[in-house]
Each structure stands twice: as structure tokens, then as C-alpha cells.
XYZ file of C-alpha atoms in Angstrom:
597
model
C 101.787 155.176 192.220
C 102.420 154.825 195.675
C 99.996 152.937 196.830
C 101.593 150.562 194.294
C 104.933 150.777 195.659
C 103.690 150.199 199.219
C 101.735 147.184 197.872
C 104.982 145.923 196.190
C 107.218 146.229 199.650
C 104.442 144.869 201.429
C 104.997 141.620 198.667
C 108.144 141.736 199.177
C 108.369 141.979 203.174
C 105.786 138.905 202.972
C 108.041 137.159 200.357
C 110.976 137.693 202.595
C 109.270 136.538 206.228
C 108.199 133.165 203.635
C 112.339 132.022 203.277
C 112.521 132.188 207.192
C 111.371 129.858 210.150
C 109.625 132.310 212.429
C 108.828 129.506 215.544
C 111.841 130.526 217.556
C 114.234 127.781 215.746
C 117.608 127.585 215.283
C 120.104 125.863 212.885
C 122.514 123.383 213.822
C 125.221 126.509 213.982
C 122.479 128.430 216.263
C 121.462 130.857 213.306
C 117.422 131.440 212.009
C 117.177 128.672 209.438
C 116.412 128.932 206.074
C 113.483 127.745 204.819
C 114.302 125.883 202.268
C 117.451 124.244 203.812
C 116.065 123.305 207.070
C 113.224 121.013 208.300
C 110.270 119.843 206.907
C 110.756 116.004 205.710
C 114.296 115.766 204.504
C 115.098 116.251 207.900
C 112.437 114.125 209.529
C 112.995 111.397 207.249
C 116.587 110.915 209.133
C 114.418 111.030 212.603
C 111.604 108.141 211.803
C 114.356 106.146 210.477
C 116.108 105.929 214.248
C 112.698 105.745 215.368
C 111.812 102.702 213.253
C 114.962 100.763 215.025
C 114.530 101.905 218.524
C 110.861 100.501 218.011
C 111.935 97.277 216.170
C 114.302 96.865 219.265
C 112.092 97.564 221.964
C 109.180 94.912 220.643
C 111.586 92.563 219.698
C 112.426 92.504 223.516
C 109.071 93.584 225.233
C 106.474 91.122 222.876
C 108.422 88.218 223.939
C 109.541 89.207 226.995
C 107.081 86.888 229.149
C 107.838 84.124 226.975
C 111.530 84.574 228.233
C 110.953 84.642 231.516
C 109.066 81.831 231.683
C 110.489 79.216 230.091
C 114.248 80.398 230.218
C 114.073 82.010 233.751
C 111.345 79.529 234.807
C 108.739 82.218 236.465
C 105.067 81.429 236.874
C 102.619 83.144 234.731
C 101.967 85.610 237.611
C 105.592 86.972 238.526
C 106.217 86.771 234.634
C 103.516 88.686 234.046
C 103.940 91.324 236.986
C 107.497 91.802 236.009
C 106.792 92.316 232.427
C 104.334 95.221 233.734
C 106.499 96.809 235.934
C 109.736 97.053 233.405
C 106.904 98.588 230.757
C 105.542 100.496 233.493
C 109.424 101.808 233.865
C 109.982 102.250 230.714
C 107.310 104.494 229.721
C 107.348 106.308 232.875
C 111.224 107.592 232.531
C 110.206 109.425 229.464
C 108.827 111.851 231.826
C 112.641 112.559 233.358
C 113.975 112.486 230.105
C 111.570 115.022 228.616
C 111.974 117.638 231.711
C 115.676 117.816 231.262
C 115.638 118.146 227.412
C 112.980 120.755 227.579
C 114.649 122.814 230.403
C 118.509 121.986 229.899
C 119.943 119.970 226.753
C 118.031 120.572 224.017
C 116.221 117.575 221.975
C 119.299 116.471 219.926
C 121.633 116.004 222.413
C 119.497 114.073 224.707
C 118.450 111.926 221.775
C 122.117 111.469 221.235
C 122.999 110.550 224.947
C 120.025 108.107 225.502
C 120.438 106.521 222.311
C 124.048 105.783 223.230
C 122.710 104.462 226.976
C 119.751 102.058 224.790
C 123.341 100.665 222.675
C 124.790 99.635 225.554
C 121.396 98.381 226.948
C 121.312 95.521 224.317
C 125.137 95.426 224.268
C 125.019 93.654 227.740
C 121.490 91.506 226.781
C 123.781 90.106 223.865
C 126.385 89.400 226.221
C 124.735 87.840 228.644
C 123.541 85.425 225.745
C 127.336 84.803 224.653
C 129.526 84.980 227.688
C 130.212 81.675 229.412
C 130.392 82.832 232.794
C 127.019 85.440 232.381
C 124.818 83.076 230.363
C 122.087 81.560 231.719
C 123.650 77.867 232.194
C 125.927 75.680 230.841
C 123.390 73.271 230.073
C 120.829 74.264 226.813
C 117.764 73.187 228.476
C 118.361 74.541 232.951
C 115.628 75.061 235.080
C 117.600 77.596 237.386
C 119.840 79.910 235.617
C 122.609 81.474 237.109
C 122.294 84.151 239.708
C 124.508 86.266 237.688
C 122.423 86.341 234.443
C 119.463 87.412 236.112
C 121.324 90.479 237.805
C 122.836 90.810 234.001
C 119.666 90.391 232.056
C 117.768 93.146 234.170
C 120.177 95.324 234.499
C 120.524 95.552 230.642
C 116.813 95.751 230.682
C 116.841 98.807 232.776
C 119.462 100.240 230.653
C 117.287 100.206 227.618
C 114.109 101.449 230.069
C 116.976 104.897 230.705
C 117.804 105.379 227.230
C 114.155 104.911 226.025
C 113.708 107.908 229.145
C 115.473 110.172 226.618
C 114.645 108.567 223.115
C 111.097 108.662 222.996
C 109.943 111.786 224.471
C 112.741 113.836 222.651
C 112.454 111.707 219.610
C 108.976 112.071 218.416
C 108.797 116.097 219.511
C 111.888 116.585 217.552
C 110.706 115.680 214.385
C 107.305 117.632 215.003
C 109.844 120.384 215.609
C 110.793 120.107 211.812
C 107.080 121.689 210.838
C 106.470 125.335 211.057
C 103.603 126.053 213.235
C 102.860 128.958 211.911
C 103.255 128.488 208.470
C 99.773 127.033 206.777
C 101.286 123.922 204.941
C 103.824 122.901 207.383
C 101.294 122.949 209.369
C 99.151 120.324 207.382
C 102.252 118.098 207.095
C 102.806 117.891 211.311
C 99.416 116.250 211.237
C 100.843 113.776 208.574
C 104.119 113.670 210.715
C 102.671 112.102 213.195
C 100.397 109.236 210.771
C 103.720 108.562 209.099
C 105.426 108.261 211.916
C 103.405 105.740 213.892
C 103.408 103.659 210.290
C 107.261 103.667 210.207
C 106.862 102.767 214.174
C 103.943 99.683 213.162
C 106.698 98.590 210.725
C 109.543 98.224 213.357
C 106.709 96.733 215.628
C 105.634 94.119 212.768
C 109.388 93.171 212.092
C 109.960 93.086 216.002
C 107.288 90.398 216.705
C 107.662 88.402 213.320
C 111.528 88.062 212.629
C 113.157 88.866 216.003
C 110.768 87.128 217.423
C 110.958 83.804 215.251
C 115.073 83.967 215.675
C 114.582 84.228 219.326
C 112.215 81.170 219.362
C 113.955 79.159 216.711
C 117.370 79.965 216.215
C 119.121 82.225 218.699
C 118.290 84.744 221.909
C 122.133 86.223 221.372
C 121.767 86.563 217.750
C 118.395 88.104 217.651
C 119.622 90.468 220.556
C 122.764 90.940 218.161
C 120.927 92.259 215.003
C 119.292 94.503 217.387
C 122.028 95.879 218.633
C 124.102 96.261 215.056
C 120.557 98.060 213.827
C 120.451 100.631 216.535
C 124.235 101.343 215.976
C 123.386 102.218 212.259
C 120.778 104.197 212.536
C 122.377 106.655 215.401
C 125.263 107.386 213.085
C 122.653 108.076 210.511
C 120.307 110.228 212.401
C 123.632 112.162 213.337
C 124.592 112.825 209.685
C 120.967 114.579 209.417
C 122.509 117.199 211.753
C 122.881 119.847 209.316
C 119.269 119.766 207.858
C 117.547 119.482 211.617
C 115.942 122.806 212.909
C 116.642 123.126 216.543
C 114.510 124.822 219.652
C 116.662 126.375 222.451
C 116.099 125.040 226.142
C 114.197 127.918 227.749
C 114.921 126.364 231.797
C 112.430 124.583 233.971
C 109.154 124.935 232.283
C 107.508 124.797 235.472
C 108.842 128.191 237.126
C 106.284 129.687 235.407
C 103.500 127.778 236.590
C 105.167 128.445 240.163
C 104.892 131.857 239.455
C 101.049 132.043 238.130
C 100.465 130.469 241.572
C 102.194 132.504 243.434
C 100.694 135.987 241.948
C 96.934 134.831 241.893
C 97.095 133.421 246.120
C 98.902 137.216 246.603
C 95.841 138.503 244.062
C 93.425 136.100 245.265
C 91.315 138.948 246.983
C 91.215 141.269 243.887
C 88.445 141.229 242.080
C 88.065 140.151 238.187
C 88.601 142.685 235.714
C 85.489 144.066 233.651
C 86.918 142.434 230.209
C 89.872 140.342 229.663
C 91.771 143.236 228.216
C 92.676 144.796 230.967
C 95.174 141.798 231.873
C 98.492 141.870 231.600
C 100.019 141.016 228.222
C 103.506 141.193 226.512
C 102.557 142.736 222.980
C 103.332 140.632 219.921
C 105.628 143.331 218.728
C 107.907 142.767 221.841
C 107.602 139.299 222.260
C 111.265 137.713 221.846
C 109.987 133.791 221.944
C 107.275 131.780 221.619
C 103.882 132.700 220.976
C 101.086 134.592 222.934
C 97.718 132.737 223.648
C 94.131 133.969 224.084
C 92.350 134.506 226.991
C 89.782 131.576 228.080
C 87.248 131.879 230.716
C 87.548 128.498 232.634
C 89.512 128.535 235.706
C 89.024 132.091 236.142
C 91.068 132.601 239.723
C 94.305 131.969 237.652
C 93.314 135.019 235.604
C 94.218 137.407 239.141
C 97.958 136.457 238.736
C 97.676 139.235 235.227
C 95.749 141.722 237.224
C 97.337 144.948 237.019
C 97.597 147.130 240.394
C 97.792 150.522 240.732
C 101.472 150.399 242.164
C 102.467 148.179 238.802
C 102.269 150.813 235.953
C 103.988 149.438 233.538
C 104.089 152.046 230.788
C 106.656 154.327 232.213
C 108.912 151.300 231.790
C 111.246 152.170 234.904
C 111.163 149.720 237.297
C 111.084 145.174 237.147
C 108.000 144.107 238.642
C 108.445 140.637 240.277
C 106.892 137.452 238.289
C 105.905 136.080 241.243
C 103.365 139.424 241.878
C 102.448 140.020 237.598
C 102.494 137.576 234.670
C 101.306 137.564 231.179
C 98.104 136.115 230.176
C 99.622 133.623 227.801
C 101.959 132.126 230.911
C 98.349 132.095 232.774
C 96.466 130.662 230.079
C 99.985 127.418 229.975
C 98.955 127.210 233.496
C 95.428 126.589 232.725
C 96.565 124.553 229.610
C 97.640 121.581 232.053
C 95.043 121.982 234.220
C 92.688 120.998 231.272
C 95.090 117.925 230.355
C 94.544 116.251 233.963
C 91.160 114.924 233.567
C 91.594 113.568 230.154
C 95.096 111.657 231.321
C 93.165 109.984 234.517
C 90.348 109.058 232.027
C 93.486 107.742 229.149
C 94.423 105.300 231.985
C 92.105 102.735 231.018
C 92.717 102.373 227.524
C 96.826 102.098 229.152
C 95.704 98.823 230.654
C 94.090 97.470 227.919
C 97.523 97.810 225.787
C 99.295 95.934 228.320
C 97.193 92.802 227.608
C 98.402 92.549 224.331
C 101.949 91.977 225.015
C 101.371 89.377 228.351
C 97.854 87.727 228.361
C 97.690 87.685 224.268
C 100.866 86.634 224.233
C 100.704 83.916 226.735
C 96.964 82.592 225.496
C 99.036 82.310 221.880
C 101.386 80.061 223.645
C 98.878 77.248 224.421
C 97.662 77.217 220.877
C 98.034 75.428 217.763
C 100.373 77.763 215.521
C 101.369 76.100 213.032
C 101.347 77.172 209.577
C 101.381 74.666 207.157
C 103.070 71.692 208.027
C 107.042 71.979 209.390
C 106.631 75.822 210.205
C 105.494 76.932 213.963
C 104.948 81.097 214.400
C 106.518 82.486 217.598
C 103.867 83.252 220.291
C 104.477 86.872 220.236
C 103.660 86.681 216.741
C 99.948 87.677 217.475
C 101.137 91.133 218.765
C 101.930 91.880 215.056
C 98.390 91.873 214.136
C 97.273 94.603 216.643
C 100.573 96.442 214.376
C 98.573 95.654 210.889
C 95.712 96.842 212.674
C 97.222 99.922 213.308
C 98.740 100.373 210.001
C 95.173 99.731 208.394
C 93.710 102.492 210.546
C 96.295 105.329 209.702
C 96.363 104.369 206.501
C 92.731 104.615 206.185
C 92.457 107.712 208.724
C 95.194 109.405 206.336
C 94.079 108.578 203.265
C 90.367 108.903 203.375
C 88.570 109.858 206.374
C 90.822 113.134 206.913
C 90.656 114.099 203.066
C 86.668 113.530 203.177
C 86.027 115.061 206.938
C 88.173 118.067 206.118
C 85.567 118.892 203.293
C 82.726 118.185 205.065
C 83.294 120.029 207.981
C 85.992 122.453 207.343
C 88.448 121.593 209.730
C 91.724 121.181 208.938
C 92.657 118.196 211.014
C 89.534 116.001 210.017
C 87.863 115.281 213.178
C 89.004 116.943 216.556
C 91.951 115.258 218.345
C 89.391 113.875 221.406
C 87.476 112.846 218.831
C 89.965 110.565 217.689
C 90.946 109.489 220.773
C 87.313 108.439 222.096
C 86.726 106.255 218.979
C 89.525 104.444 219.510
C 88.179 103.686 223.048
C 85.165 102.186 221.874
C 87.564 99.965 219.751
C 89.152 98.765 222.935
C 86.012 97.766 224.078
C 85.148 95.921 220.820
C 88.457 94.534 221.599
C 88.077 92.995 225.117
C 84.809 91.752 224.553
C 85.844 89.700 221.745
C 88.857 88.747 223.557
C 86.240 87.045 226.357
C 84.462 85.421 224.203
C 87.177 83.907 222.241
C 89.005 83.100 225.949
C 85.684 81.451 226.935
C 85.610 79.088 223.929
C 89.604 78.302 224.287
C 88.804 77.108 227.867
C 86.331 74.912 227.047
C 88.469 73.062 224.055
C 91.189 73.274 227.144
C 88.540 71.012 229.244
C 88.125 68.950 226.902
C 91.083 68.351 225.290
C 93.522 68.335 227.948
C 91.658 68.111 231.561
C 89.124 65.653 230.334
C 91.373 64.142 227.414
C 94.696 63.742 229.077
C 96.054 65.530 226.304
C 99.147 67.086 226.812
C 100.895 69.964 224.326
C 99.310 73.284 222.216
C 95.734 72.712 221.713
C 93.981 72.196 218.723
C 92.473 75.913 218.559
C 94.152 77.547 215.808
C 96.046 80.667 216.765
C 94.064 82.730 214.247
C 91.032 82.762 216.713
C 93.498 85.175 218.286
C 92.979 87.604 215.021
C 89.653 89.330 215.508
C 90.814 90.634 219.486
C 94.333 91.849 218.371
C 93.150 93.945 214.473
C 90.545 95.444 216.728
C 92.570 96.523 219.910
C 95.151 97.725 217.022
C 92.465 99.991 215.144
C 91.832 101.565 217.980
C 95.511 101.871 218.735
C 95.885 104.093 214.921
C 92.492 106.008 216.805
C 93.390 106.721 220.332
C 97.399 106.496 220.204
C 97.648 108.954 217.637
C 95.476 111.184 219.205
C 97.234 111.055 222.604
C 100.152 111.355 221.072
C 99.136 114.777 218.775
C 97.002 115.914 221.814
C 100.245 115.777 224.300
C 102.080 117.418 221.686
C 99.729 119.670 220.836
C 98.043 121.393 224.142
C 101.118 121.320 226.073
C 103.037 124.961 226.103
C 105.429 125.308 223.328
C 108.083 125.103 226.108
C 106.975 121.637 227.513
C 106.820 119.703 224.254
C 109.205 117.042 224.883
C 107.175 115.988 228.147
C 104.018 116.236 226.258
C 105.196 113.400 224.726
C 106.364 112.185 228.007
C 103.034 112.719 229.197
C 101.408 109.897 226.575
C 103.720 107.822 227.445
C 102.955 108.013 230.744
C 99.431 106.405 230.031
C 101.024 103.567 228.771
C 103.257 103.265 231.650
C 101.034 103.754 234.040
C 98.525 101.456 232.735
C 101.268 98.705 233.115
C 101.322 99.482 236.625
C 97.559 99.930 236.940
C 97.352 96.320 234.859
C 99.751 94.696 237.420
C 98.084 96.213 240.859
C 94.195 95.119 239.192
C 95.692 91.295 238.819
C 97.092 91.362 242.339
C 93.697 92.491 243.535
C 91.313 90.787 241.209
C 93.976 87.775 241.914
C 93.464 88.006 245.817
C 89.824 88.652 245.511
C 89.141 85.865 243.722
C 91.074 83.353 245.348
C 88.984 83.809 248.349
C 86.327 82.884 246.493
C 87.771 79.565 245.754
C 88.557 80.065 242.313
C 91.198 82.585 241.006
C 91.082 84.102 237.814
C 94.988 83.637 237.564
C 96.636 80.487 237.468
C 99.933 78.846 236.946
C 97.867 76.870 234.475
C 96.592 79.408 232.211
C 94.269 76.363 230.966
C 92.259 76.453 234.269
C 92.331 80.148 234.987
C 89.180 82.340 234.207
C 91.425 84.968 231.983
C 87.808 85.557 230.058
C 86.153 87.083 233.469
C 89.020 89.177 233.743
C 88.543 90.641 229.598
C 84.610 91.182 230.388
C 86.245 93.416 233.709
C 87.793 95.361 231.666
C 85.576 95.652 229.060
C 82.721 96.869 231.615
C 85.831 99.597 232.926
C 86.226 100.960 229.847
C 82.626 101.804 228.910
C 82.015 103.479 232.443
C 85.374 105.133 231.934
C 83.694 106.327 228.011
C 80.928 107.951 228.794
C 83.117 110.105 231.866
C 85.751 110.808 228.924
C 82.778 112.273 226.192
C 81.376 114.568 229.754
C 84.678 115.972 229.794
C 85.747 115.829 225.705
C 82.742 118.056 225.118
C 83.556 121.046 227.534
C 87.034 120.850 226.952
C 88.627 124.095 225.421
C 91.809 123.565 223.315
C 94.407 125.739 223.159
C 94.036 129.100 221.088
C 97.489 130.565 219.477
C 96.874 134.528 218.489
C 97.625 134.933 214.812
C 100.880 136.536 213.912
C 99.437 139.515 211.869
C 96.156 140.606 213.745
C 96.763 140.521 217.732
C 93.503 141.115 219.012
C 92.439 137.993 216.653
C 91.403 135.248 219.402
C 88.528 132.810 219.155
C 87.189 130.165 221.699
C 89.016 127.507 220.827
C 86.954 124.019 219.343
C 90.241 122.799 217.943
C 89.824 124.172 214.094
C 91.486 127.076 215.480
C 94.400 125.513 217.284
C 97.719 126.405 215.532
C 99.902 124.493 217.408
């Protein structure tokens, strides 16, 4: 009979921990949500919607960004192109400011909140500068030098939307995985839908971006395409705001990197200690007592960090009476953080490369659409940037298929919950970018030669005769791999980074994109220099008699040398092991099935 009984309140205890979120979250009144009233997707629903503006916005503007500056501000393909890099290169490296000071200070929300207001105001100028007599770019409709003042108005709007993307996109993204219950088994399954969903919604905003936005700009209106933009982002902030009440929300814990200031500081002061006989004997806040976060297991790379948790005679800690220093004793789990983004540096410097591969699509893809026939049918011509939206039904295709097949199949072949491991996903959507540039050579190589002969050889002046469809193949491909290696990046940065640091671990992806802009830009001023040496650069004013086709096979050839450095490292790389809530002691070397972030 009592066994019964204790089996009943042991039910019941279980039954009662099931109506709570246990991951250190909070209401929007600061209380431990419910459940079944917080979270989950009714509340990130309200988040991908803002996210499906924000990215409708920012590739209305970006895509067709070159295409601007070239034929309204009158640069040559080379400034056009460099300053296209570095406002990406901006862009996606503010993220990393943005995530720092939601993580440590404001909270997600209210950064999402304050940048979002910053992007409004962003494309509140841009439309201005379209309308306003004395800020547009002349009084004439066809110039070829616009006003001094547009320019200072058009980039500093520009920069405005590169600050408020600083605090959208890192917060953003993070805040919806937020919604999901790590430790909770289903909630669990649904972050690693979360984030397929999401980057459909985000494909979506990207297809309508380059399509409609882009065809308005083109045929109809820059100020009217820039207003719809604007008008849409309004919306959709007052909509994500009503979501308020079903949002689950983390605390800001401070700078998440006095702690790693800390595990340096204790292991130089330990450094002549030696290692402990078994990893037990570390230092380690019990479950029981922990007030936040969770603790992780013990790994055995990097081993020196492990003296910061060494215990020293003079440090008895049982007795309770007296505050040892962090900087002289931390936990294992604020070790094993340390440790954590050790491990992410390699695989970031070898992300880099697949970063400049994505910045081809929206400048050299775009610009090679420009000299080609795009017509469709008779009386309708389809923007340039228009061939950026098949890299987004590229993408679409490969979530859709990743989602709907390969992860229901691969989870019952092999057992793991995610499918295939996250650098698994990444790395085949590196050999897609490969696929990608090599096609985009060869197609290149065969546009140059109809160039010869059409226009050098012909006298032929206008679009060529080269349908814009050759385009096709280069774009799907480079956008398969984006649904691959994206995705990854983006679950990995989420996903290894300490629970603490998860709105720069977004920051952190991001930053691969940004900084391969700015790797893209400083390889075509060298490549640029090199070349013209040579007697023949690779970059011309006249894209018709540059050698863009050399410069796709030099990239191509990157890539796979980068590959084979990125599977060296993917293969010894240990992922980040969570101990289970009920059994303490229950750690495993982590191979990613065991990951419960």
C-alpha cells in the first residue's frame, strides 16, 4: 500500500514539474510560465511573422542594391560592388554588438523592440530621400550625378537599417528558439523544426523581396517600393508586440564573458597543479543547488582549463563558511562554456569560405543577370535581382525536403534525434557551394563568348541574347546548399554556445556572412591588382570583357581545400553535453545525439 502511494506522489510530482517551464524562463510579468499558456508556436508564430518582414525588407534593399548604385548613383562595377560588400559586411557584423548587450543587459524583447524601431526609421529616411525635392537624387529623371545630399541621405539610412538589423537578427531568431523547452523531450523536437520553419518563412520574405520589390523598384517606383517596406515593417512590430503575453522570457545574467575571464584567471594561478586522478574531484555546483541554467559534463580536450576547478587544500568548501574568489575556483560547467568556444573557433575560420560564396549571389549574379536577355514572354522584362530568388526556391526545396523526408528517414535509421549531426549538415552544404561555383564558371565562360561575339565582334549594343535562365542551375544549387549549411550554422551557433550567450550565437553566424562580405571585397582588390599586372584584370568596368569565370573556378578550388580542413576538424569535434535533470552523474561524450540544448 505504500509503495503505491509513493508511486502515486511520485505521478503526481512528475505531473506537476510537466505544467511548468523548468529552463530558467520567465513570463511577460516575470513569473515561471505555465506550460500551456506560454511558448511553444503560438508564441513563435508572432516572432517569424516580424521576421518574414524584416527579411522581405532587407532583400528588397540588399538584392538590388548594386543595381542602384550603378545606374542611379553612377558607380563602376568595382566601387558598386565593394560598397555593396562592405554595408553587408556591416550589417551582419553589428549583430555581434547587438547580441552582447541583449544577452548581458536588456533582455531579447526589448532589444528586438528598440532595433526594430531604429530599422523603421532606417527605411523612413530611404523613402524620403526618394520623395523629398531637396534630398532626391536630381531634379531631372534620368542625372548622371546626383546630389551630394542624397548620397549622405541614402547611406545614412542604409546604416540605420545595418544598427537596427545589429539588434533584430541576433535577438530575433534566439528569441523564438527561446519559446522551446530544452529540457522537455517534444519541445525539444519542435526547436529543430523552429529553425526549418523559420528559414522557410525567411525564403518567403527573400522570394517576395527580389520578385515584387524588386520589379516596383525597376519598373514603377524606388520611393514606393521603399514605402511598402516601410508600412510592412510598421505592421508587423505592433503585431509581434501584441504576442507579448504568450512570449516566455530569459533574464539577462551580465557580461557572459566574466566568466570566461575568470576560468582564465584560476587555471594561469593553477597552472602548476597537477590534474586530478578522475574528473570528479573538480569543482561542481550540485544540481540540487543550482539556481540557473544547466550543469555540463566534463570533456577531456583542452585539459589545462580543467586546473581553474581544482580544489586546494585551503578551499574546503563543505564547511560552507567562507566565499572563495571566482577568479581562484570555478565550476566545471563554467570551464567546460570556456572550452565550448574554444571548440567553435576553428569551425567559424573554416565557415568563412562558404561567407564569400553568398556574397556572389547578391553582386556578381546579380550584375551578370543585368547583361542578359530577361524577358519573359513578349512585353514583360524580370528585374536583375530577380535571379537571387532562385537561390530562395532553392532553399525552400532543401528544408522542405530536409524536413520532410531526410530527417523523418535518418532519425530511424540511425537513431538520432536530429537526423544527421549539425556539421554534418553544414559540410554538405559546402560541397553544394562548390557544385555551385563551378557551374557558375562554366556558365560565365559561355556568356563571354556570346559577349565576343555578339557585342565586341558584332557591334551589338544592349542585353545579350543568352537567356537569363542559364543563370538557374548556379543560383538552385548555391541555394540548396544554403537550406544545408545556413541552417546548420545557424542551429550550431545556437546550439553550442552557453545558454547565457545565445543571442550572440546567433551573432556569431552572422558574422560568417559578414565577414565573408569583407573577405569577398579584400580577395577582388587583390585578385583585381594581381591581375592587372598581368595585363588582363579579372574585373572590369565592362563586365563583358572581364574574366568573372577565373574568378568562380578561384573560389571553387578555395572551397574544396577549405572542405577537406572542415571534415579534419568536424570529426574530432565534441559537442556540447547537458547533464540530465534526474540522474546527475549521467554524462556521455558527446557525438551530438546526446546534446540537449
Amino acid at each position: 500500500m505504500e509503495q503505491e502511494m509513493e508511486k502515486k506522489n511520485r505521478g503526481e510530482k512528475r505531473d506537476d514539474e510537466e505544467k511548468w517551464v523548468r529552463d530558467s524562463s520567465v513570463d511577460h510579468k516575470g513569473r515561471v510560465p505555465l506550460r500551456a499558456s506560454t511558448g511553444v508556436w503560438k508564441a513563435a508564430l508572432f516572432i517569424i511573422t516580424i521576421e518574414f518582414s524584416e527579411r522581405l525588407s532587407y532583400f528588397g534593399i540588399s538584392t538590388n542594391l548594386i543595381t542602384y548604385l550603378t545606374k542611379v548613383m553612377h558607380q563602376d562595377l568595382k566601387t558598386a560592388a565593394k560598397n555593396v560588400n562592405y554595408w553587408t559586411g556591416v550589417t551582419t557584423m553589428m549583430p555581434l554588438v547587438g547580441g552582447f548587450f541583449a544577452d548581458a543587459y536588456t533582455g531579447r524583447f526589448s532589444m528586438i523592440l528598440l532595433s526594430s524601431f531604429i530599422y523603421v526609421m532606417g527605411l523612413g529616411l530611404l523613402t524620403m530621400s526618394e520623395f523629398i525635392p531637396s534630398i532626391k537624387p536630381c531634379d531631372k529623371h534620368v542625372c548622371t550625378h546626383p546630389r551630394k545630399v542624397h548620397e549622405v541621405a541614402f547611406f545614412l539610412a542604409m546604416y540605420f537599417i545595418s544598427l537596427g538589423t545589429g539588434g533584430h537578427k541576433p535577438c530575433l531568431e534566439s528569441f523564438g528558439a527561446d519559446q522551446f523547452d530544452d529540457d522537455h523531450l517534444e519541445e525539444r523536437k519542435q526547436k529543430m523544426t523552429y529553425f526549418n520553419w523559420w528559414n522557410f518563412a525567411l525564403c518567403c520574405g527573400l522570394f517576395l523581396g527580389v520578385t515584387l520589390i524588386a520589379y516596383m523598384q525597376e519598373s514603377v517606383n524606388w520611393g514606393a517600393a521603399d514605402l511598402i517596406l516601410t508600412v510592412t515593417m510598421a505592421i508587423t512590430i505592433m503585431i509581434f508586440y501584441f504576442g507579448k503575453p504568450f512570449y516566455r522570457y530569459r533574464v539577462p545574467k551580465g557580461s557572459p564573458f566574466t566568466p570566461m575571464l575568470q576560468v582564465l584567471v584560476a587555471a594561469m594561478a593553477k597552472r602548476n597543479l597537477p590534474h586530478p586522478s578522475s574528473p570528479d574531484l573538480l569543482y561542481e555546483v550540485p544540481n540540487s543547488q543550482k539556481s540557473q541554467g544547466r550543469l555540463l559534463c566534463h570533456t577531456n580536450n583542452l585539459r589545462f582549463l580543467d586546473k581553474a576547478a581544482i580544489i586546494e587544500g585551503e578551499e574546503n568548501l563543505s564547511a560552507g563558511k567562507k566565499q572563495i574568489s571566482p577568479c581562484r575556483l570555478v565550476t566545471v560547467t563554467k570551464v567546460e562554456e570556456m572550452k565550448l568556444i574554444l571548440n567553435m573557433i576553428p569551425i567559424w575560420l573554416t565557415s568563412l569560405t562558404f561567407g564569400i560564396c553568398v556574397a556572389q549571389a547578391s553582386t556578381f549574379f546579380v550584375k551578370q543577370s543585368s547583361t542578359m536577355n530577361r524577358n519573359i514572354g513578349r512585353n514583360f522584362e524580370i528585374p536583375p535581382s530577380t535571379v537571387y530568388a532562385l537561390a530562395a526556391i532553392g532553399m525552400i526545396f532543401s528544408v522542405t525536403i530536409y524536413e520532410k523526408i531526410l530527417v523523418p528517414t535518418l532519425r530511424r535509421a540511425t537513431g538520432n534525434e536530429r537526423g544527421l549531426n549539425i556539421l554534418q549538415r553544414i559540410g554538405i552544404g559546402m560541397v553544394f557551394s562548390i557544385s555551385s561555383m563551378a557551374t557558375a564558371a562554366l556558365v560565365e565562360r559561355k556568356r563571354l563568348r556570346i559577349a565576343e561575339k555578339e557585342i565586341i565582334e558584332g557591334g551589338e549594343i544592349g542585353h545579350l541574347s543568352m537567356s537569363v535562365l542559364w543563370l538557374a542551375p548556379q543560383a538552385m544549387i548555391l541555394g540548396f546548399g544554403d537550406g544545408f549549411t545556413l541552417v546548420g550554422l545557424q542551429e550550431y551557433f545556437y546550439d553550442q554556445v552557453p545558454d547565457s550567450m545565445r543571442s550572440l550565437g546567433i551573432a556569431f553566424y552572422l558574422s560568417v556572412i559578414g565577414v565573408g562580405n569583407f573577405l569577398s571585397s579584400f580577395l577582388i582588390t587583390i585578385v583585381d591588382h594581381v591581375t592587372e599586372k598581368s595585363g588582363t584584370g579579372w574585373f572590369g568596368k565592362d563586365l563583358s570583357k572581364s574574366r568573372l569565370d577565373n574568378f568562380y573556378w578561384l573560389l571553387a578550388a578555395m572551397n574544396g581545400l577549405n572542405l577537406c580542413v572542415y571534415v579534419f576538424l568536424a570529426k574530432r569535434y565534441t559537442y556540447k553535453d547537458v547533464q540530465k535533470s534526474v540522474v546527475v552523474a549521467n554524462c556521455q561524450t558527446g557525438n551530438g545525439t546526446e546534446s540537449m540544448a
